[in-house]
Amino acid sequence: MDIEELRTFVEVADAGGVSPAARRLGVSKSIVSRRLVRLEAELGVQLLARTTRGAALTEAGITFRDHAAKVCAEIDVAKETILPAGDLCGRLRVAVPLSFGPTHFAPVLADMARRHPQLHIHTSYSDRFVDLIAEGFDCAIRVGYLQDSNLIARRVGPIYGKLVASPDYIKAHGSPEKPEELIAHQALMQGTEAWQFMDGDDIITVHPRGRFKADNAIALAAAALAGLGIAWIPDGVTHQYVASGALVPVMTRHPPPPAAVYVIRPPGQHPARKVRVLTEMLIECFEQTPDPTGVGR
């Protein structure tokens, strides 16, 4: 029985269809379909019922899926056991934020691929919060403040940010001095999030309001440059604008508490070794190569 056929079946079962499984695997839909046909022919049973909406597991498919997933996991462990010490194999699917991913995290992933030539790394760059389990990711790198969830998080480094606005906005609307004054201003936000600020050792929470929202820090910076309002943006995005005077720090007496970069993984007793290695490499990166833009200050 071909291990790639087993892996493909597990991906189709978890993704709910041939097309999303093909995207996860990085192969064409025709290859996925051929692997499924061969596997069902070898077993002599139908594992998947094809529908217009995707693929649903048959009763036999439900039973076989868990066994197939265990076999694939055991094969990965066996391969790593006989590889030279420290080598990794298999595939690592990681979700990375678009705002910082290409500049700050892509070099780490590239170095990981260089060190482990038998490891396949598939990276998805997006600022949306992907569903790790439903979309088949091994882990995600997330920046900022964590939301409550059942996912397991490991902090790998700090990230600093500040409130900024354009000189034109400040000239027209003034500059808030205290957190409570933000209510009278247009806030540029990702959603309905709360903003936190330090007041000595205390943390003040504010629920700002605004008409411009975006799930990308670079887009929020563009809105701030256009004079649409005040935004909390990490220093890694705004440092050039602040240095040139295009954006001005606001309410500096009450800075936001430091946020962080995290590696998030689905719940489980032990993280996969490839996730542990990526986490350790990111921690090492933050410790040994502080980012002058402020992302790893």
Coordinates of C-alpha atoms in Angstrom, one line a residue:
M1 CA 0.0 0.0 0.0
D2 CA 1.5 3.3 -1.1
I3 CA 2.1 5.8 1.7
E4 CA 1.3 8.8 -0.6
E5 CA -2.1 7.3 -1.3
L6 CA -2.8 7.0 2.4
R7 CA -1.6 10.6 3.0
T8 CA -3.8 11.8 0.2
F9 CA -6.8 10.0 1.5
V10 CA -6.3 11.5 5.0
E11 CA -6.0 15.0 3.5
V12 CA -9.2 14.6 1.4
A13 CA -11.0 13.3 4.4
D14 CA -9.9 16.2 6.6
A15 CA -10.3 18.9 3.9
G16 CA -13.7 17.7 2.8
G17 CA -12.9 17.5 -0.9
V18 CA -10.4 16.8 -3.6
S19 CA -9.8 20.5 -4.5
P20 CA -8.9 21.7 -1.0
A21 CA -6.8 18.6 -0.4
A22 CA -4.9 19.2 -3.7
R23 CA -4.1 22.8 -2.5
R24 CA -2.9 21.4 0.9
L25 CA -0.7 18.8 -0.8
G26 CA 0.6 21.1 -3.5
V27 CA -0.4 18.8 -6.4
S28 CA -3.1 18.7 -9.1
K29 CA -6.6 17.5 -8.5
S30 CA -6.1 14.8 -11.1
I31 CA -3.2 13.3 -9.1
V32 CA -5.3 13.3 -6.0
S33 CA -8.2 11.6 -7.8
R34 CA -5.9 8.9 -9.2
R35 CA -4.4 8.2 -5.8
L36 CA -7.8 7.8 -4.3
V37 CA -9.0 5.4 -7.1
R38 CA -5.9 3.2 -6.7
L39 CA -6.4 3.1 -2.9
E40 CA -10.0 2.2 -3.1
A41 CA -9.2 -0.5 -5.7
E42 CA -6.6 -2.0 -3.5
L43 CA -8.9 -2.1 -0.5
G44 CA -11.9 -3.2 -2.5
V45 CA -14.2 -0.7 -0.7
Q46 CA -15.5 2.8 -1.3
L47 CA -13.9 5.3 1.1
L48 CA -15.4 8.5 -0.2
A49 CA -18.8 9.4 -1.6
R50 CA -18.3 12.2 -4.2
T51 CA -20.9 14.9 -4.1
T52 CA -21.4 18.3 -5.7
R53 CA -20.1 19.9 -2.5
G54 CA -17.0 17.8 -2.1
A55 CA -16.4 14.4 -0.7
A56 CA -18.0 12.7 2.3
L57 CA -16.6 9.7 4.1
T58 CA -18.4 6.4 3.8
E59 CA -18.8 4.2 6.9
A60 CA -15.7 2.3 5.8
G61 CA -13.9 5.6 5.2
I62 CA -14.6 6.9 8.7
T63 CA -13.1 3.7 10.1
F64 CA -10.1 3.7 7.8
R65 CA -9.3 7.4 8.2
D66 CA -8.0 7.1 11.8
H67 CA -5.9 4.0 11.0
A68 CA -4.5 5.7 7.9
A69 CA -3.6 8.8 9.9
K70 CA -1.8 6.8 12.5
V71 CA 0.1 4.8 9.9
C72 CA 1.3 8.1 8.3
A73 CA 2.4 9.5 11.6
E74 CA 4.3 6.3 12.5
I75 CA 6.0 6.4 9.1
D76 CA 7.1 10.0 9.7
V77 CA 8.5 9.0 13.1
A78 CA 10.3 5.9 11.6
K79 CA 11.9 8.0 8.9
E80 CA 13.1 10.6 11.4
T81 CA 14.5 7.8 13.6
I82 CA 16.8 6.5 10.8
L83 CA 17.8 9.9 9.5
P84 CA 21.0 11.5 10.7
A85 CA 20.6 13.0 14.1
G86 CA 18.4 16.1 14.0
D87 CA 17.2 15.7 10.4
L88 CA 13.5 16.3 9.6
C89 CA 11.3 14.8 6.9
G90 CA 7.7 14.9 5.8
R91 CA 5.8 18.1 5.3
L92 CA 5.3 21.2 7.5
R93 CA 2.3 23.4 6.7
V94 CA 2.5 26.8 8.5
A95 CA 0.3 29.8 8.4
V96 CA 2.2 33.1 8.6
P97 CA 0.9 36.7 8.8
L98 CA 1.2 38.7 5.6
S99 CA 2.3 41.9 7.4
F100 CA 5.5 40.5 8.8
G101 CA 5.8 37.0 7.2
P102 CA 7.8 37.8 4.0
T103 CA 10.3 40.1 5.8
H104 CA 10.7 38.7 9.2
F105 CA 9.7 35.0 9.2
A106 CA 10.4 33.8 5.6
P107 CA 14.2 33.9 6.2
V108 CA 13.8 31.6 9.2
L109 CA 11.6 29.1 7.2
A110 CA 14.1 29.2 4.3
D111 CA 17.0 28.5 6.7
M112 CA 14.9 25.6 8.1
A113 CA 14.5 24.2 4.6
R114 CA 18.2 24.5 4.0
R115 CA 19.1 22.7 7.1
H116 CA 16.6 19.9 6.5
P117 CA 16.6 19.0 2.8
Q118 CA 14.1 16.1 3.2
L119 CA 11.5 18.4 4.8
H120 CA 8.8 19.9 2.6
I121 CA 7.7 23.4 3.9
H122 CA 4.4 24.8 2.6
T123 CA 3.7 28.3 3.8
S124 CA 0.5 30.3 3.5
Y125 CA 0.8 34.1 4.0
S126 CA -2.4 35.8 5.2
D127 CA -3.5 38.1 8.0
R128 CA -6.7 36.3 8.6
F129 CA -6.8 33.8 11.5
V130 CA -6.8 30.4 9.8
D131 CA -8.6 27.4 11.3
L132 CA -5.5 25.2 11.9
I133 CA -7.5 22.0 12.3
A134 CA -10.1 22.5 9.6
E135 CA -7.5 23.7 7.1
G136 CA -4.8 21.2 7.9
F137 CA -2.0 23.4 9.2
D138 CA 0.6 22.0 11.5
C139 CA 1.1 25.4 13.2
A140 CA 0.8 29.2 12.7
I141 CA 2.9 32.2 13.6
R142 CA 0.8 34.9 15.1
V143 CA 1.6 38.5 16.0
G144 CA 0.0 40.7 18.7
Y145 CA -2.3 39.7 21.5
L146 CA -3.7 36.2 21.7
Q147 CA -7.4 35.5 21.6
D148 CA -8.8 32.9 23.9
S149 CA -9.0 29.4 22.2
N150 CA -8.2 25.8 22.8
L151 CA -5.0 26.1 20.7
I152 CA -1.6 25.7 22.3
A153 CA 0.7 28.8 22.1
R154 CA 4.4 29.2 22.6
R155 CA 5.8 32.7 22.9
V156 CA 8.9 33.2 20.8
G157 CA 9.7 36.9 21.1
P158 CA 8.3 40.4 21.8
I159 CA 6.8 42.9 19.4
Y160 CA 6.5 46.6 20.1
G161 CA 4.0 49.1 18.7
K162 CA 2.6 52.5 19.3
L163 CA -0.3 54.8 18.4
V164 CA 0.4 56.9 15.3
A165 CA -1.4 59.5 13.3
S166 CA -0.6 61.8 10.4
P167 CA 0.3 65.5 11.1
D168 CA -2.7 66.5 9.1
Y169 CA -5.1 64.5 11.3
I170 CA -3.5 65.9 14.5
K171 CA -3.8 69.4 13.1
A172 CA -7.5 68.9 12.3
H173 CA -8.6 66.9 15.4
G174 CA -5.9 67.3 18.0
S175 CA -3.9 64.7 19.8
P176 CA -5.3 62.6 22.7
E177 CA -3.3 62.8 25.9
K178 CA -5.2 60.2 27.9
P179 CA -6.7 56.8 26.9
E180 CA -10.3 57.9 27.6
E181 CA -9.9 60.7 25.1
L182 CA -9.6 58.2 22.3
I183 CA -13.3 57.7 22.3
A184 CA -13.6 61.1 20.6
H185 CA -11.3 60.1 17.8
Q186 CA -11.5 57.9 14.7
A187 CA -9.7 54.6 15.4
L188 CA -8.2 52.5 12.6
M189 CA -8.7 48.9 13.6
Q190 CA -8.6 45.3 12.6
G191 CA -12.1 44.6 13.9
T192 CA -13.8 45.3 17.2
E193 CA -10.7 44.8 19.3
A194 CA -9.9 46.5 22.6
W195 CA -6.8 48.6 23.0
Q196 CA -4.7 48.5 26.1
F197 CA -2.4 51.1 27.6
M198 CA 0.0 51.4 30.5
D199 CA -0.7 53.8 33.3
G200 CA 2.3 53.2 35.6
D201 CA 1.9 49.6 36.6
D202 CA -1.8 49.5 35.7
I203 CA -3.3 48.6 32.4
I204 CA -6.2 50.6 31.0
T205 CA -8.5 49.1 28.4
V206 CA -10.3 51.2 25.8
H207 CA -12.9 50.1 23.2
P208 CA -12.2 52.6 20.4
R209 CA -14.6 53.3 17.5
G210 CA -13.9 54.0 13.8
R211 CA -15.2 53.6 10.3
F212 CA -12.1 52.2 8.7
K213 CA -11.1 48.6 9.4
A214 CA -8.5 46.3 7.8
D215 CA -7.0 42.9 8.7
N216 CA -3.5 44.1 7.6
A217 CA -1.1 46.4 9.4
I218 CA 0.3 47.8 6.1
A219 CA -3.3 48.8 5.1
L220 CA -3.9 50.5 8.4
A221 CA -0.6 52.4 8.0
A222 CA -1.8 53.6 4.6
A223 CA -5.1 54.8 6.2
A224 CA -3.2 56.6 8.9
L225 CA -1.0 58.3 6.3
A226 CA -4.1 59.4 4.5
G227 CA -5.2 61.2 7.7
L228 CA -8.2 58.9 8.4
G229 CA -7.5 58.4 12.1
I230 CA -5.3 57.0 14.8
A231 CA -3.9 53.4 14.6
W232 CA -2.1 51.0 16.8
I233 CA 0.6 49.5 14.5
P234 CA 3.7 47.5 15.3
D235 CA 7.0 49.5 14.9
G236 CA 8.2 47.1 12.2
V237 CA 5.6 48.7 9.9
T238 CA 5.7 52.3 10.9
H239 CA 9.4 53.0 11.8
Q240 CA 10.2 54.5 8.4
Y241 CA 7.1 56.7 8.4
V242 CA 7.9 57.9 12.0
A243 CA 11.5 58.6 11.1
S244 CA 10.4 60.7 8.1
G245 CA 7.7 62.5 10.0
A246 CA 4.9 61.2 7.8
L247 CA 3.4 59.6 11.0
V248 CA 3.6 61.0 14.5
P249 CA 3.5 59.0 17.7
V250 CA 0.4 59.7 19.8
M251 CA -0.2 59.5 23.5
T252 CA 3.4 58.5 24.4
R253 CA 2.8 58.9 28.1
H254 CA 0.6 55.8 28.0
P255 CA 2.3 53.3 25.7
P256 CA 0.6 49.9 24.8
P257 CA 2.0 47.0 26.7
P258 CA 4.4 44.9 24.6
A259 CA 2.7 42.2 22.5
A260 CA 4.4 39.1 21.3
V261 CA 5.0 36.7 18.5
Y262 CA 3.6 33.2 19.1
V263 CA 3.8 29.8 17.5
I264 CA 0.3 28.3 17.7
R265 CA -0.5 24.6 17.2
P266 CA -3.6 22.4 17.5
P267 CA -4.1 20.8 20.9
G268 CA -2.3 17.5 21.5
Q269 CA -0.1 15.8 24.0
H270 CA 3.2 16.5 22.2
P271 CA 4.1 18.8 19.4
A272 CA 5.5 17.4 16.2
R273 CA 9.3 17.6 16.2
K274 CA 9.2 19.8 13.1
V275 CA 7.0 22.3 15.0
R276 CA 9.4 22.2 17.9
V277 CA 12.3 22.9 15.6
L278 CA 10.6 25.9 14.0
T279 CA 9.7 27.3 17.4
E280 CA 13.3 26.9 18.6
M281 CA 14.7 28.6 15.5
L282 CA 12.3 31.6 15.9
I283 CA 13.3 31.9 19.6
E284 CA 17.0 31.8 18.6
C285 CA 16.3 34.4 15.9
F286 CA 14.7 36.8 18.3
E287 CA 17.5 36.3 20.9
Q288 CA 20.5 36.5 18.6
T289 CA 19.3 38.9 15.9
P290 CA 17.3 41.7 17.4
D291 CA 15.4 43.5 14.7
P292 CA 16.3 47.2 14.5
T293 CA 12.8 48.1 13.2
G294 CA 11.4 47.1 16.6
V295 CA 9.8 43.8 15.8
G296 CA 12.4 42.0 17.8
R297 CA 13.7 44.8 19.9

